Coordinates of C-alpha atoms and ligand atoms in Angstrom, one line a residue:
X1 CA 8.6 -37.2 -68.2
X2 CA 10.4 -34.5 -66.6
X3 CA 9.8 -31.8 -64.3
X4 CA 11.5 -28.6 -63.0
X5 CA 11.6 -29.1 -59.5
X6 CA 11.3 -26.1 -57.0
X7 CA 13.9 -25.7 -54.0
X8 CA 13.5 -28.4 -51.4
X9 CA 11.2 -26.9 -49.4
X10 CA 8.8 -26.4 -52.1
X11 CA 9.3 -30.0 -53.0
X12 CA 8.5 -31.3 -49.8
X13 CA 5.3 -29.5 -49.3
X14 CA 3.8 -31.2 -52.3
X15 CA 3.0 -34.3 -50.3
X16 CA 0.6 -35.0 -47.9
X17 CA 2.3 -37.4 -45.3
X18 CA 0.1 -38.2 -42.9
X19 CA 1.1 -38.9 -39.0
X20 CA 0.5 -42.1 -39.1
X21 CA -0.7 -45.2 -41.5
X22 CA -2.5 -48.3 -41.2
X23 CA -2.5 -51.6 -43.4
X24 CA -4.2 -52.3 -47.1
X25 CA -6.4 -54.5 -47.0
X26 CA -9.6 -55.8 -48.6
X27 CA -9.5 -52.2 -50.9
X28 CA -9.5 -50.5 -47.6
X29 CA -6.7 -49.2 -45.0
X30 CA -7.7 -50.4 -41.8
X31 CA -5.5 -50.0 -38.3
X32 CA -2.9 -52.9 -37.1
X33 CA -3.8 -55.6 -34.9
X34 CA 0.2 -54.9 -33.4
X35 CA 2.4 -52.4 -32.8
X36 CA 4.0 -49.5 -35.0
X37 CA 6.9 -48.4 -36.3
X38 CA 8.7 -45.1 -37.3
X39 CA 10.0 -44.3 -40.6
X40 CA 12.8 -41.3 -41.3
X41 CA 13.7 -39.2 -43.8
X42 CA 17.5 -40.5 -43.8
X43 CA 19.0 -37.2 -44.9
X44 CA 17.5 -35.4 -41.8
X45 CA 16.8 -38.0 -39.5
X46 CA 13.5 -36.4 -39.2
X47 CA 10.3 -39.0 -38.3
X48 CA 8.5 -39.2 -41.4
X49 CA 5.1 -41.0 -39.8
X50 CA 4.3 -43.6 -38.0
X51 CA 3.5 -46.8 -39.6
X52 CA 1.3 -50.5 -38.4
X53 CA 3.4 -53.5 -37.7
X54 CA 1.5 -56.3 -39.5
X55 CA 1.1 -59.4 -36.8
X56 CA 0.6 -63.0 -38.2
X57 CA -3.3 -62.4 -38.1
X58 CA -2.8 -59.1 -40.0
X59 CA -1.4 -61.4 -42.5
X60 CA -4.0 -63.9 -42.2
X61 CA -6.5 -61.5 -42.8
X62 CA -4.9 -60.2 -46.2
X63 CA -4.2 -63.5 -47.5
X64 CA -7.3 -64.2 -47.0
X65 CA -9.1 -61.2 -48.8
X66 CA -6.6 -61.6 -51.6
X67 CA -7.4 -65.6 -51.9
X68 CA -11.3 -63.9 -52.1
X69 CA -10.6 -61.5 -54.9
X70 CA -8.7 -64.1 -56.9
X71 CA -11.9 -66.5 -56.5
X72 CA -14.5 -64.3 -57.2
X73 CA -13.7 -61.7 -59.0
X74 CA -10.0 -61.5 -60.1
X75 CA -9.1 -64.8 -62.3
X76 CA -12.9 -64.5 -63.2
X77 CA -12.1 -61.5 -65.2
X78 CA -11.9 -61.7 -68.3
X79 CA -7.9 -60.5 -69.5
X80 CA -8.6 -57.4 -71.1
X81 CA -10.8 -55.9 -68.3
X82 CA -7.7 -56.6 -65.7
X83 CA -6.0 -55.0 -68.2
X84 CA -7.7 -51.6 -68.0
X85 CA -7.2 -51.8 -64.6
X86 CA -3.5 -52.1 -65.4
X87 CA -3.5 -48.8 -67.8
X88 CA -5.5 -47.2 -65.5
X89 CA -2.6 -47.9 -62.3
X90 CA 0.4 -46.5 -64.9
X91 CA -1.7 -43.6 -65.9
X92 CA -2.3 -42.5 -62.3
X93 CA 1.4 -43.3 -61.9
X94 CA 2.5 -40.4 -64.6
X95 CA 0.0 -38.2 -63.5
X96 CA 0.9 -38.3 -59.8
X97 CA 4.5 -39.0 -60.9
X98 CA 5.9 -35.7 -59.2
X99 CA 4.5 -36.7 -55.5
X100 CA 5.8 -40.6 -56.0
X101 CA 9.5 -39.3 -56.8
X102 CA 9.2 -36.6 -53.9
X103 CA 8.0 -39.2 -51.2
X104 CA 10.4 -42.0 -52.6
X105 CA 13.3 -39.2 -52.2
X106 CA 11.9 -38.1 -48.9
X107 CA 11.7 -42.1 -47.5
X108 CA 14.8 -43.6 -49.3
X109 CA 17.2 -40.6 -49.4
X110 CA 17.9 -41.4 -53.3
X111 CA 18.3 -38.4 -55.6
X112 CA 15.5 -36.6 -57.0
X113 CA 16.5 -36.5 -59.9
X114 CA 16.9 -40.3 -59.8
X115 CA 13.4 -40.8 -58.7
X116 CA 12.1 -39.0 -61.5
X117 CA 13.9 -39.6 -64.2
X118 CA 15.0 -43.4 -63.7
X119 CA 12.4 -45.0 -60.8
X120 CA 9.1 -43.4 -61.4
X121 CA 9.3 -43.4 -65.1
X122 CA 10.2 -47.3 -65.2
X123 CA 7.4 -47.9 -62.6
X124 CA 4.6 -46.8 -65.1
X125 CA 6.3 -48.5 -67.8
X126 CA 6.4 -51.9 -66.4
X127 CA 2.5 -51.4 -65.6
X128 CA 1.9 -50.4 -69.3
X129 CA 4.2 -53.1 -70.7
X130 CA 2.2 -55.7 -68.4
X131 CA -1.2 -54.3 -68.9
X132 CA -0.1 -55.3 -72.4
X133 CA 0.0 -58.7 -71.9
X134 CA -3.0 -59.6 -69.9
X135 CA -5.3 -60.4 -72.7
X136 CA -2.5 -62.4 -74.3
X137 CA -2.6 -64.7 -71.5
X138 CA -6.1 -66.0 -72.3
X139 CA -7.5 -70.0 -72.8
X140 CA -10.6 -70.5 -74.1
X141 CA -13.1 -72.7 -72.0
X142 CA -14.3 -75.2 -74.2
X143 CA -18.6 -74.5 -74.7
X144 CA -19.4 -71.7 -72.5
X145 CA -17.1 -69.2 -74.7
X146 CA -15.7 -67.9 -71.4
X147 CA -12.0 -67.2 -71.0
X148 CA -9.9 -68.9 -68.2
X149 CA -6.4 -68.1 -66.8
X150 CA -3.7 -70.2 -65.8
X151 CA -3.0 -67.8 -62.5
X152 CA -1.4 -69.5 -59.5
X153 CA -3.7 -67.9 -57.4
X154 CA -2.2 -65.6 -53.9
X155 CA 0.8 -64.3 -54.6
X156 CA 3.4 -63.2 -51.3
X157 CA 5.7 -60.8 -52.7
X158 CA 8.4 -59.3 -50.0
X159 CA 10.4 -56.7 -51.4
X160 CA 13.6 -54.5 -49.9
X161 CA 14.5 -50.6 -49.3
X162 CA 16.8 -49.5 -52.6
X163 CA 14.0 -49.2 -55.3
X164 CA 11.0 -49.6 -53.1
X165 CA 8.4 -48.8 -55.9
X166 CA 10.1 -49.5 -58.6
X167 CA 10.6 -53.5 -56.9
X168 CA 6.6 -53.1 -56.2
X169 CA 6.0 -52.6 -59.8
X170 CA 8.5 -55.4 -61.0
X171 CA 6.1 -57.7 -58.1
X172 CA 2.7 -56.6 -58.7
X173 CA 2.4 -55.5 -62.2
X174 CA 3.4 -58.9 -64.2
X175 CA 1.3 -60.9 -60.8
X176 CA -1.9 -59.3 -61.9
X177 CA -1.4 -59.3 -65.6
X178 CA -1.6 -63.1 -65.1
X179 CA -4.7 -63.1 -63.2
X180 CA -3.4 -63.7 -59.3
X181 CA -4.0 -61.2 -56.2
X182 CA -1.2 -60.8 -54.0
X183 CA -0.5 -59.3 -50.5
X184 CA 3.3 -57.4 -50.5
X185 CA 5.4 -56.8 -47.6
X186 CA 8.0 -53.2 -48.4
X187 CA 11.2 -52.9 -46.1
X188 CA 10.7 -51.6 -43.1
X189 CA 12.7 -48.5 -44.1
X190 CA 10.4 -47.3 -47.4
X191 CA 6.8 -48.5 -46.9
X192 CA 5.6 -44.6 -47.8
X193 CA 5.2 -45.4 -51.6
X194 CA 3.6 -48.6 -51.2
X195 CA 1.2 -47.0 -49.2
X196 CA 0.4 -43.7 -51.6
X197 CA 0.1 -47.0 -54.4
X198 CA -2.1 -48.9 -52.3
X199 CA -4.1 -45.3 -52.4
X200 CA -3.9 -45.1 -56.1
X201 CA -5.2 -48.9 -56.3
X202 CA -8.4 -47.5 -54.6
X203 CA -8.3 -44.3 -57.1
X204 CA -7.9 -47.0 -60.0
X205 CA -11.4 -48.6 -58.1
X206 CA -9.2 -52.1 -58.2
X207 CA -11.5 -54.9 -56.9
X208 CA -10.7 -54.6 -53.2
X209 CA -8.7 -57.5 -52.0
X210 CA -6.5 -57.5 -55.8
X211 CA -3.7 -55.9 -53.8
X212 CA -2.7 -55.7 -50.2
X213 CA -0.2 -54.0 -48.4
X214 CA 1.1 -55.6 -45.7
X215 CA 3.5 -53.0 -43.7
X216 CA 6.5 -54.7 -40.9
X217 CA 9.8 -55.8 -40.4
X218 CA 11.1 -59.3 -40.9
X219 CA 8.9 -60.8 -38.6
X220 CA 6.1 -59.3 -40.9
X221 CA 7.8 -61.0 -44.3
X222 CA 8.6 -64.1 -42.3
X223 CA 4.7 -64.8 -41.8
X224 CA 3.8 -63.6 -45.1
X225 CA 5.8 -66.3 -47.3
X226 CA 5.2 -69.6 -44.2
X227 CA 1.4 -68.3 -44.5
X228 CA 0.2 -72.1 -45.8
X229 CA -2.2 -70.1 -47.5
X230 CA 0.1 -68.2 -50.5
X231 CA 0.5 -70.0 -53.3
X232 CA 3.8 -68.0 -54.7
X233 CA 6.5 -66.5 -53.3
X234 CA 8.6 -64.2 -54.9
X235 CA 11.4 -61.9 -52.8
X236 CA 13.5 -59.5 -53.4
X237 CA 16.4 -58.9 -50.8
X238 CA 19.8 -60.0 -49.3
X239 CA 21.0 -63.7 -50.3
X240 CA 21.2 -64.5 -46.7
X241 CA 17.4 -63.9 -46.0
X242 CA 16.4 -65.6 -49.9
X243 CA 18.2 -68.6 -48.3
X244 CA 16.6 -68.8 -44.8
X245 CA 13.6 -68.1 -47.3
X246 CA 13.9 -70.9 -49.3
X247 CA 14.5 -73.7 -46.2
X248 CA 10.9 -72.0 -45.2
X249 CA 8.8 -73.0 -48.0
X250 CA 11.0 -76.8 -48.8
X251 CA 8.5 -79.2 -48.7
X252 CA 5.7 -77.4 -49.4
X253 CA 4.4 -76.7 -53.2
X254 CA 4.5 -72.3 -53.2
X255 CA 7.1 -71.5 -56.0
X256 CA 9.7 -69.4 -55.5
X257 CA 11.1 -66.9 -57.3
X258 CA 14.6 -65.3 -55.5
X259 CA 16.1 -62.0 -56.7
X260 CA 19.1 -61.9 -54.3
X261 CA 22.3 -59.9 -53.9
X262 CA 25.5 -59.3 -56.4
X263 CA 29.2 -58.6 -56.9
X264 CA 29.4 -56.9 -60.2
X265 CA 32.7 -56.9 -62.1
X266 CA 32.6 -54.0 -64.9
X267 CA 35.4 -54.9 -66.9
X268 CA 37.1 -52.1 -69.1
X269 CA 39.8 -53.8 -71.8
X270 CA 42.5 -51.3 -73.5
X271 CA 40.5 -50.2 -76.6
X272 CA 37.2 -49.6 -75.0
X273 CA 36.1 -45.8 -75.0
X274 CA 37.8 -44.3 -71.6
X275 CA 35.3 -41.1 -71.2
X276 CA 32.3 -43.2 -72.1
X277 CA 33.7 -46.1 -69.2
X278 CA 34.3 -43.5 -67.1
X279 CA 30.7 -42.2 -67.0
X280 CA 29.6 -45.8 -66.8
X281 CA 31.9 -46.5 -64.2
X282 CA 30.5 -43.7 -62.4
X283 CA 26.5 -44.8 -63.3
X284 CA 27.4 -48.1 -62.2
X285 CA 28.8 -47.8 -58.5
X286 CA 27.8 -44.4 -57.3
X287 CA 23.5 -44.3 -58.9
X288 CA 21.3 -44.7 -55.7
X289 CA 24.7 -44.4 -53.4
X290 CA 25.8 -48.1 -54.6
X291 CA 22.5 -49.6 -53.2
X292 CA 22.0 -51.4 -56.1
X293 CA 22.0 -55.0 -56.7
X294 CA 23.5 -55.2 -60.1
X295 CA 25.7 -52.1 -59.1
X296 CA 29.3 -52.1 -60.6
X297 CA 31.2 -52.7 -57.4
X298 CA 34.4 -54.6 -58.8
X299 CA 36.2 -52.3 -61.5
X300 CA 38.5 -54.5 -63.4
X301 CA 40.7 -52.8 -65.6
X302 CA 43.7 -53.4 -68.4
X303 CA 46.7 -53.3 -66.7
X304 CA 48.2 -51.0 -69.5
X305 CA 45.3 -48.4 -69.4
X306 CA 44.7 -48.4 -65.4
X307 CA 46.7 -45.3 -64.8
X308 CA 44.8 -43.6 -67.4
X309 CA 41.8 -44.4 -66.0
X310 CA 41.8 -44.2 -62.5
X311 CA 43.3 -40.3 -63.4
X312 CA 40.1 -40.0 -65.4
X313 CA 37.5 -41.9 -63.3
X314 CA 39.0 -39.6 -60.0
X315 CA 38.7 -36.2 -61.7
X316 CA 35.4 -37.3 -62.5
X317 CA 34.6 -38.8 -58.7
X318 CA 35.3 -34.8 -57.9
X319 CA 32.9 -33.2 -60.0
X320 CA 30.1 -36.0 -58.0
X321 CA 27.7 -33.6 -55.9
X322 CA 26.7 -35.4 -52.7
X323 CA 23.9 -34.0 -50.3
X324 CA 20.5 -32.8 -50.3
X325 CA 18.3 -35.4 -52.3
X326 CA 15.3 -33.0 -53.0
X327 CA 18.5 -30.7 -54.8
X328 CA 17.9 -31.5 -58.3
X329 CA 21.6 -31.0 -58.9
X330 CA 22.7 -33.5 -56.7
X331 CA 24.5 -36.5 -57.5
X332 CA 24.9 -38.9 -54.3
X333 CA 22.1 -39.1 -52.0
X334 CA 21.9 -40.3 -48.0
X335 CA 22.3 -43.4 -47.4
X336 CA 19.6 -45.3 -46.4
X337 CA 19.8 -46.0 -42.7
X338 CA 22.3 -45.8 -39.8
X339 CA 22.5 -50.0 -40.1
X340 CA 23.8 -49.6 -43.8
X341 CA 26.0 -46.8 -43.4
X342 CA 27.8 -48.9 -40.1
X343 CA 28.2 -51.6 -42.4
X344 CA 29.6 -50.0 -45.4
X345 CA 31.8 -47.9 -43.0
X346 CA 32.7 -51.5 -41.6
X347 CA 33.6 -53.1 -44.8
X348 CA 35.8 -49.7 -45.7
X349 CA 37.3 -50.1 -42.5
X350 CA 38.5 -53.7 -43.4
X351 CA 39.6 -53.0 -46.8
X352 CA 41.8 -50.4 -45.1
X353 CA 42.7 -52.6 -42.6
X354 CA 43.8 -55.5 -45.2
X355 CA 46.1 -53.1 -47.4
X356 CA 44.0 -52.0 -49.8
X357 CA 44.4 -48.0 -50.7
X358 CA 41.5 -45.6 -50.0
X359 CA 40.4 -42.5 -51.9
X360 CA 37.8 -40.0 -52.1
X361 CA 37.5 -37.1 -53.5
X362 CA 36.9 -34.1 -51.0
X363 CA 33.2 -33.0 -49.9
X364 CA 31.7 -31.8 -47.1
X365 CA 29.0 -34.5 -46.0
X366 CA 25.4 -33.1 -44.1
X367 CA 26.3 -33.4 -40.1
X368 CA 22.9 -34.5 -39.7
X369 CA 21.9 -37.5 -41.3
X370 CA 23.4 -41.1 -42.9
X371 CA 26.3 -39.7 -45.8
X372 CA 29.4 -41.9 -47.3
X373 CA 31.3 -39.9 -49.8
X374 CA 31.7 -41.7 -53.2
X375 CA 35.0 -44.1 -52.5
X376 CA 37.5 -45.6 -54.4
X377 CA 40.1 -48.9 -53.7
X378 CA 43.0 -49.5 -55.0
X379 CA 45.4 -52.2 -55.1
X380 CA 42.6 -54.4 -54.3
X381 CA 43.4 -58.4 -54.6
X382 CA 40.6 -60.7 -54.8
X383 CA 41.2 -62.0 -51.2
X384 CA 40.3 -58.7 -50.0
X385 CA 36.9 -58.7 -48.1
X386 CA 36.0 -55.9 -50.4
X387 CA 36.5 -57.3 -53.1
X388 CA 34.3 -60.5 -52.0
X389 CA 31.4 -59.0 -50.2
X390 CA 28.2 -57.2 -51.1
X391 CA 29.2 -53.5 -49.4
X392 CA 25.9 -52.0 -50.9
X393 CA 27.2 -48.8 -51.0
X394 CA 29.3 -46.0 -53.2
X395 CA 32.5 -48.3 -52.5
X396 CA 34.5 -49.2 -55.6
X397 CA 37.0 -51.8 -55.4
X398 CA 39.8 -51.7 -58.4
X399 CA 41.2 -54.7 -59.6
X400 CA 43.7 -55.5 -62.4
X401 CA 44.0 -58.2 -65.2
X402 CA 46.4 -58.7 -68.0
X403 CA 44.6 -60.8 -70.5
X404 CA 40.7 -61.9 -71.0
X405 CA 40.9 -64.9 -69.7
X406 CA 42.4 -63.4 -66.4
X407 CA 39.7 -61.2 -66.4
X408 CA 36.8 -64.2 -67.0
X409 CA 38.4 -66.0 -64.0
X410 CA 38.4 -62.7 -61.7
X411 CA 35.1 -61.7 -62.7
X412 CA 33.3 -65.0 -62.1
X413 CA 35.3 -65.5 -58.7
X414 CA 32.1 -64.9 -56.9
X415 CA 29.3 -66.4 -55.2
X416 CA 27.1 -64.1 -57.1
X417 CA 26.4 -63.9 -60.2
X418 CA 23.7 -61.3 -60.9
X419 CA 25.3 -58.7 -63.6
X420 CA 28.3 -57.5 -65.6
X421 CA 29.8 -55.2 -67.7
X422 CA 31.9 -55.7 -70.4
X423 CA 33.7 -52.3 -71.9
X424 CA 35.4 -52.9 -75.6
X425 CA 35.5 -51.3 -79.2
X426 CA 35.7 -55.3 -80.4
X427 CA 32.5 -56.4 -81.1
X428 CA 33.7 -60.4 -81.3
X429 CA 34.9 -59.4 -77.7
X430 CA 31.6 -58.1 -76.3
X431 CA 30.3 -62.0 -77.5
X432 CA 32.6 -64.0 -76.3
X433 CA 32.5 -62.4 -72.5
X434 CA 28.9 -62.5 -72.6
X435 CA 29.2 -65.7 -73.2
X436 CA 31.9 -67.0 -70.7
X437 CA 30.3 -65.1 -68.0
X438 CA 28.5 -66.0 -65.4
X439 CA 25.6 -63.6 -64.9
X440 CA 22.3 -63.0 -65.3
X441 CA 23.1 -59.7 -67.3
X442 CA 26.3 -58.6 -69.3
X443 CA 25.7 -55.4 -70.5
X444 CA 28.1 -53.8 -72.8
X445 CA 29.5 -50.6 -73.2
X446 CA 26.7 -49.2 -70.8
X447 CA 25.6 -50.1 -67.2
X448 CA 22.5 -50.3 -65.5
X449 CA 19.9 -50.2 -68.2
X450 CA 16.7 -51.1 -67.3
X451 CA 13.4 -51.7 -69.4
X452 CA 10.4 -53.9 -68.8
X453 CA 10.5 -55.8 -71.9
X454 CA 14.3 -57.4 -70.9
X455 CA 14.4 -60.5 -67.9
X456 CA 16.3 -59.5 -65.2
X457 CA 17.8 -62.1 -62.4
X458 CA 20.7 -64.1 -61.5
X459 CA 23.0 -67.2 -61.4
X460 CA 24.0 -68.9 -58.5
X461 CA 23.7 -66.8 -54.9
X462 CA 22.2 -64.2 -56.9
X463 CA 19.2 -66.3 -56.5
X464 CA 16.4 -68.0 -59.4
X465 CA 14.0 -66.6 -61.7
X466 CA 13.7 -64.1 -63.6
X467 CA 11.9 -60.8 -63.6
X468 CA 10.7 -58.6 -66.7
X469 CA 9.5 -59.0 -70.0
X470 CA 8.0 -62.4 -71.0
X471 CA 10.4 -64.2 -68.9
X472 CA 9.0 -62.3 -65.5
X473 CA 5.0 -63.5 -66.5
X474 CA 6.3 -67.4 -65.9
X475 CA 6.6 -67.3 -62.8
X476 CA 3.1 -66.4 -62.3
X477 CA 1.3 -68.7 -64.3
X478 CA 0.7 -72.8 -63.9
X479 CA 2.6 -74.0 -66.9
X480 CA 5.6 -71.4 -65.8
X481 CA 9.2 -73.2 -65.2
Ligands
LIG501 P1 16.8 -58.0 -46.7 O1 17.3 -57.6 -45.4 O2 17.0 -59.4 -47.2 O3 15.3 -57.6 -46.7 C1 14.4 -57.7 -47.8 C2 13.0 -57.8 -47.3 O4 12.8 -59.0 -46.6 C3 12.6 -56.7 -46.4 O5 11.3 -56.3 -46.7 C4 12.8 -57.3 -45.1 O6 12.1 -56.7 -44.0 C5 12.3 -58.7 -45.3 N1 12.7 -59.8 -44.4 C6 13.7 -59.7 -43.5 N2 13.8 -60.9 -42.9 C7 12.9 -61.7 -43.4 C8 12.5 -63.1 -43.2 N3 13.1 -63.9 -42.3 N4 11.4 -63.6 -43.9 C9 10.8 -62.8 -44.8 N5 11.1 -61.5 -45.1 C10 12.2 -61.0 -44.4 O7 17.5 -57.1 -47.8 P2 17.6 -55.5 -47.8 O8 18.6 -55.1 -46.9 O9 16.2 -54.9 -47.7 O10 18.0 -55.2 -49.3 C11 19.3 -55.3 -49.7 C12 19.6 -56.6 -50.4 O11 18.6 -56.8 -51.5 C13 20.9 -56.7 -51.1 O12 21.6 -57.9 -50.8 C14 20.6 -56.5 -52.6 O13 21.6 -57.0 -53.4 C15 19.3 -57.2 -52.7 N6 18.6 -56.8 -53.8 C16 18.5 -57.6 -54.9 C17 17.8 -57.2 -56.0 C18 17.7 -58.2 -57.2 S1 16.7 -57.8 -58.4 N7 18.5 -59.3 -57.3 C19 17.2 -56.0 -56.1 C20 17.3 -55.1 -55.0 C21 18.0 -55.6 -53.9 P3 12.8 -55.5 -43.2 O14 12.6 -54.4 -44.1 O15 12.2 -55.3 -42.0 O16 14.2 -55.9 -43.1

């Protein structure tokens, strides 16, 4: 599904933000018993709207409606009915595809062409793929020849600013195929395309209380997952809140499902294809401005062949457009908000600081706005803070190994373990990484590919669970791991 998209401006004006928002709840959008908050455009700094701050009795009142839709109507339903509810979500999402990948652009400062080529696209897929399963999920009740499900019931689902729909549709779509209701929490930064879904939930007619929205900061999430009401939690976010997370719910019987952060190594051997790695090099570290969980952040790369590449991999850092997100020609988008960008500028700063050498190519960044221009380390060493932490941003660190086993023990040298990449022409190669390392995902001789039918999750501090395919609909059944 693709679109020619008019000049910014044009863009812009095809959707209707309103001044200010209110909570889903119960099928309807109803004001805040709190505060509010502002959300920007992070390219412009311009206030997008103003949007409710959920208080612990907002939450109450959601999980409550949502623990009424799973009792009455939802888990009563018999598998292929919630299932044309499903279809009928992903159709809604192509046909109103072009205002979802505007407003995600507009709220997130990610590329257009990103949006709607790679987010929006994948969002409707993963509601077709799970609208498939619904019906497949079905026990018969012995006598009355009535269906049952094996739901868990309210599902809290808490979700972060890189791919906000796109991690909505990874949450909600497999939780209602399986027959629970849930009550989601988006970053404080993106809630616009939660709310235009929670719209298109009430376009769908969805059984009010299936799905609520549930808009605040971490105070907001922090009531959502201790509500003693929920039944599952499942987040999406930094390792450091998945943790404070999981000492929340110990003791009690919610499952938990933790999709946390990552230190990628994308590991590029002397006979792989060097234009192809290059691209995926690129793909991996610099799609969505490095805000990406599973993002390539550690190159590490055949002594013999680094020259080669880094000459390659910097022509092709210069040819990288960075600016204007609504530009369909543009490459690197804004980055998120003025808290990322100080950190990732911190973390540069220190791998500067600690020796390492620092290179990008030259571009003139928006004086207006959050903007860090695609960057490159070099004679990085694994003691190196960048080399260790999660910057979460277009910063690649370059690394060096001699042999594979050098390059097993420097990849897996991480708290993480999330995703990898494995570049190579030898096939017996490709199997033998996969299987000595420790992540979630190897992909080889590409980088971040994403499809509904393949599990997705990690090892380690890259948290438990998994998400996608048939693997992602355990976690919401009883009889799940
Ligand atoms: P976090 O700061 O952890 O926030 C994630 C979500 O949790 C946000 O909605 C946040 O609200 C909320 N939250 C904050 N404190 C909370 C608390 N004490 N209890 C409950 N909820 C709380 O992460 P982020 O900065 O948005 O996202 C970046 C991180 O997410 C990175 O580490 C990245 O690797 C990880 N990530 C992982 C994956 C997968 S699949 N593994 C995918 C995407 C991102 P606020 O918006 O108000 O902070």
């Amino acid at each position: 599904m693709t679109f020619d998209y008019a000049p910014a401006l044009e863009s812009r004006s095809i959707v209707d933000i309103k001044a200010s928002y209110g909570l889903f709840v119960d099928g309807e959008f109803v004001d805040g018993s709190g505060t509010s908050f502002k959300t920007i455009n992070p390219a412009t700094e311009e206030v997008l709207a103003e949007v409710a701050e959920a208080t612990e009795a907002d939450v109450d009142a959601a999980v409550r409606a949502a623990r009424r839709a799973h009792t009455r109507v939802w888990s009563r339903m018999p598998g292929k009915e919630r299932a044309k509810y499903l279809y009928r979500i992903a159709r809604i999402i192509q046909e109103r595809s072009r205002e979802l990948a505007v407003l995600e652009t507009i709220d997130n400062g990610k590329p257009i062409k990103e949006s709607r080529d790679v987010d929006i696209p994948v969002v409707a897929a993963h509601f077709f793929y799970y609208a498939g399963w619904a019906d497949k999920l079905e026990y018969a009740l012995p006598g009355n020849g009535h269906s049952g499900t094996r739901s868990l019931g309210v599902a809290a689902q808490v979700i972060p600013w890189n791919f906000p729909l796109l991690m909505l549709a990874w949450k909600i779509a497999p939780a209602l195929a399986c027959g629970n209701t849930v009550v989601l929490k988006p970053a404080e930064t993106t809630p616009l395309t939660a709310l235009l879904f929670a719209e298109i939930c009430q376009q769908a007619d969805l059984p009010p209380g299936v799905v609520n929205i549930v808009t605040g900061a971490g105070a907001t999430g922090q009531a959502l997952v201790g509500h003693p009401d929920v039944d599952k939690v499942a987040f999406t976010g930094s390792t450091e809140v998945g943790k404070a997370i999981a000492r929340a719910v110990a003791g009690t019987d919610k499952r938990v499902t933790l999709e946390l952060g990552g230190k990628a190594a994308n590991i590029v051997f002397d006979d792989a294809p060097l234009d192809q790695a290059v691209e995926g090099i690129v793909d991996g570290i610099f799609f969505n401005q490095g805000h990406v969980c599973c993002a390539g952040s550690r190159l590490l790369v055949q002594e013999s062949i680094a020259d080669e590449l880094l000459t390659k991999l910097k022509r092709r850092m210069s040819t990288l457009r960075v600016g204007d997100p609504l530009d369909k020609n543009t490459d690197v988008g804004a980055i998120n908000s003025a808290e990322q960008l100080a950190r990732i500028r911190e973390l540069s700063d220190i791998g500067e600081a600690e020796g390492a050498g620092r290179w990008s190519p030259e571009c003139e960044l928006p004086t207006t706005g959050f903007w860090f221009p695609p960057t490159l380390f070099t004679g990085v060493t694994q003691a190196h803070r960048i080399a260790r932490d999660e910057v979460f941003g277009p910063v690649l660190s370059v690394l060096t190994f001699r042999t594979p086993s050098e390059a097993i023990e420097k990849a897996n040298n991480t708290p993480y373990g999330l995703s990898a990449g494995v570049w190579t022409d030898k096939g017996s190669r490709i199997l033998h990484m996969a299987g000595a390392l420790r992540a979630g995902v190897v992909w080889a001789n590409t980088f971040n590919k994403f499809d509904p039918t393949s599990p997705f999750g990690g090892f380690k501090e890259s948290g438990y669970g998994r998400e996608g395919g048939r693997h992602g609909l355990e976690a919401y059944l009883k009889g799940g791991e």
